[in-house]
GROMACS .gro file of C-alpha atoms in nm:
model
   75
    1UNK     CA    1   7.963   8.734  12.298
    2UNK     CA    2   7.630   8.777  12.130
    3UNK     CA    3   7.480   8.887  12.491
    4UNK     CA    4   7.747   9.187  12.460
    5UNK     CA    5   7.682   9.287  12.109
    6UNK     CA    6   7.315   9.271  12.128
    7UNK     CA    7   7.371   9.506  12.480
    8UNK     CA    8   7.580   9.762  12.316
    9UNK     CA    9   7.332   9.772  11.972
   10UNK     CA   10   7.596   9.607  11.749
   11UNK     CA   11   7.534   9.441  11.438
   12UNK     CA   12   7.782   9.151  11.231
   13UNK     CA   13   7.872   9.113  10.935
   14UNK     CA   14   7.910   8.740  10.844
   15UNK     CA   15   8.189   8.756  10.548
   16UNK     CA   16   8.117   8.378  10.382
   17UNK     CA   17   8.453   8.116  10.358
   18UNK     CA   18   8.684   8.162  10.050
   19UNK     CA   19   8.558   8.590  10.030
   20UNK     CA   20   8.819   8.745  10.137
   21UNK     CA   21   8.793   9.106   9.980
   22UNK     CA   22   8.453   9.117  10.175
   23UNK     CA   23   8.681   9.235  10.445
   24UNK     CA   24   8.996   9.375  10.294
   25UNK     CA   25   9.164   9.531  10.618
   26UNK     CA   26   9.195   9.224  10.764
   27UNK     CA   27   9.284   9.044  10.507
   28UNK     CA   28   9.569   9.270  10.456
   29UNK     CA   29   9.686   9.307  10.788
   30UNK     CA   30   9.684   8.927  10.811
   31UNK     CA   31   9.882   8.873  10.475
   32UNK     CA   32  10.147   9.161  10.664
   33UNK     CA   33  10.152   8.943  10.969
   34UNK     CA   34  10.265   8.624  10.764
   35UNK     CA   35  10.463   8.822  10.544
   36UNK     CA   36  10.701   9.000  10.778
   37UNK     CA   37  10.674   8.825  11.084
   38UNK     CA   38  10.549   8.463  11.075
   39UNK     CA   39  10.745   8.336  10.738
   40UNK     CA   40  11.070   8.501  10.883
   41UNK     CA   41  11.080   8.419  11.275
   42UNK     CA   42  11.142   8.085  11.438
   43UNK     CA   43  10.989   8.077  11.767
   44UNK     CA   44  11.152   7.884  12.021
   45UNK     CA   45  10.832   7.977  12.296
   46UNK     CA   46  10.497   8.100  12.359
   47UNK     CA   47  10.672   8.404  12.555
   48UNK     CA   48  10.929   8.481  12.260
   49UNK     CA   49  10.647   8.487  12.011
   50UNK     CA   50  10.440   8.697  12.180
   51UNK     CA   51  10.730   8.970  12.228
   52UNK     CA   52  10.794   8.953  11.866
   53UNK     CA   53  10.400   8.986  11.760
   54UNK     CA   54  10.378   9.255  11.972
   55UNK     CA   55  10.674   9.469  11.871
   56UNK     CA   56  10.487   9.374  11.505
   57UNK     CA   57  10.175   9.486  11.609
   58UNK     CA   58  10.287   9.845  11.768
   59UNK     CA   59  10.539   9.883  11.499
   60UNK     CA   60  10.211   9.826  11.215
   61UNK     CA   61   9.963  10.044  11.463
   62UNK     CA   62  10.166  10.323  11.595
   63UNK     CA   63  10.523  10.370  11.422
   64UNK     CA   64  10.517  10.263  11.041
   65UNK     CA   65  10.414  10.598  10.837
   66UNK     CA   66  10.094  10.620  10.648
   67UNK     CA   67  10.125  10.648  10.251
   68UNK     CA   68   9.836  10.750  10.073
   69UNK     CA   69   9.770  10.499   9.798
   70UNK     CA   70   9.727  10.845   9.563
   71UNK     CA   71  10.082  10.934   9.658
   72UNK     CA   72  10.248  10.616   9.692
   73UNK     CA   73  10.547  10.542   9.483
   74UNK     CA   74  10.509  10.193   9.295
   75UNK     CA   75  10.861  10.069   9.232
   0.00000   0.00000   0.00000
């Protein structure tokens, strides 16, 4: 991996244990994951749960509209 980066020119980041707001879009998409799909499904395989991760992940990349914080509605 480090052969790769250092071929294409790209830097890391190290974000240190316990820190995460030092990267926040992970952090959220992670707490999402958990949230809708991980606390609420009970996989019975390997196949099954990647099916329902990846109906997650397309729904959260490519479906779900995009609020911006400015205009969203806070109930």
């Amino acid at each position: 991996m480090s052969k790769w980066l250092t071929e294409y020119r790209i830097d890391t980041e190290f974000i240190y244990p316990g820190k995460p707001w030092q990267n926040g879009l992970d952090e959220s998409f992670n707490g999402k994951l958990r949230d809708e799909c991980l606390n609420m499904e009970w996989f019975r395989s390997r196949t099954e749960a990647r099916i329902i991760t990846e109906a997650l992940r397309n729904h959260y990349n490519d479906e779900r509209p995009y609020v911006e914080p400015s205009r969203a509605v806070i109930l």
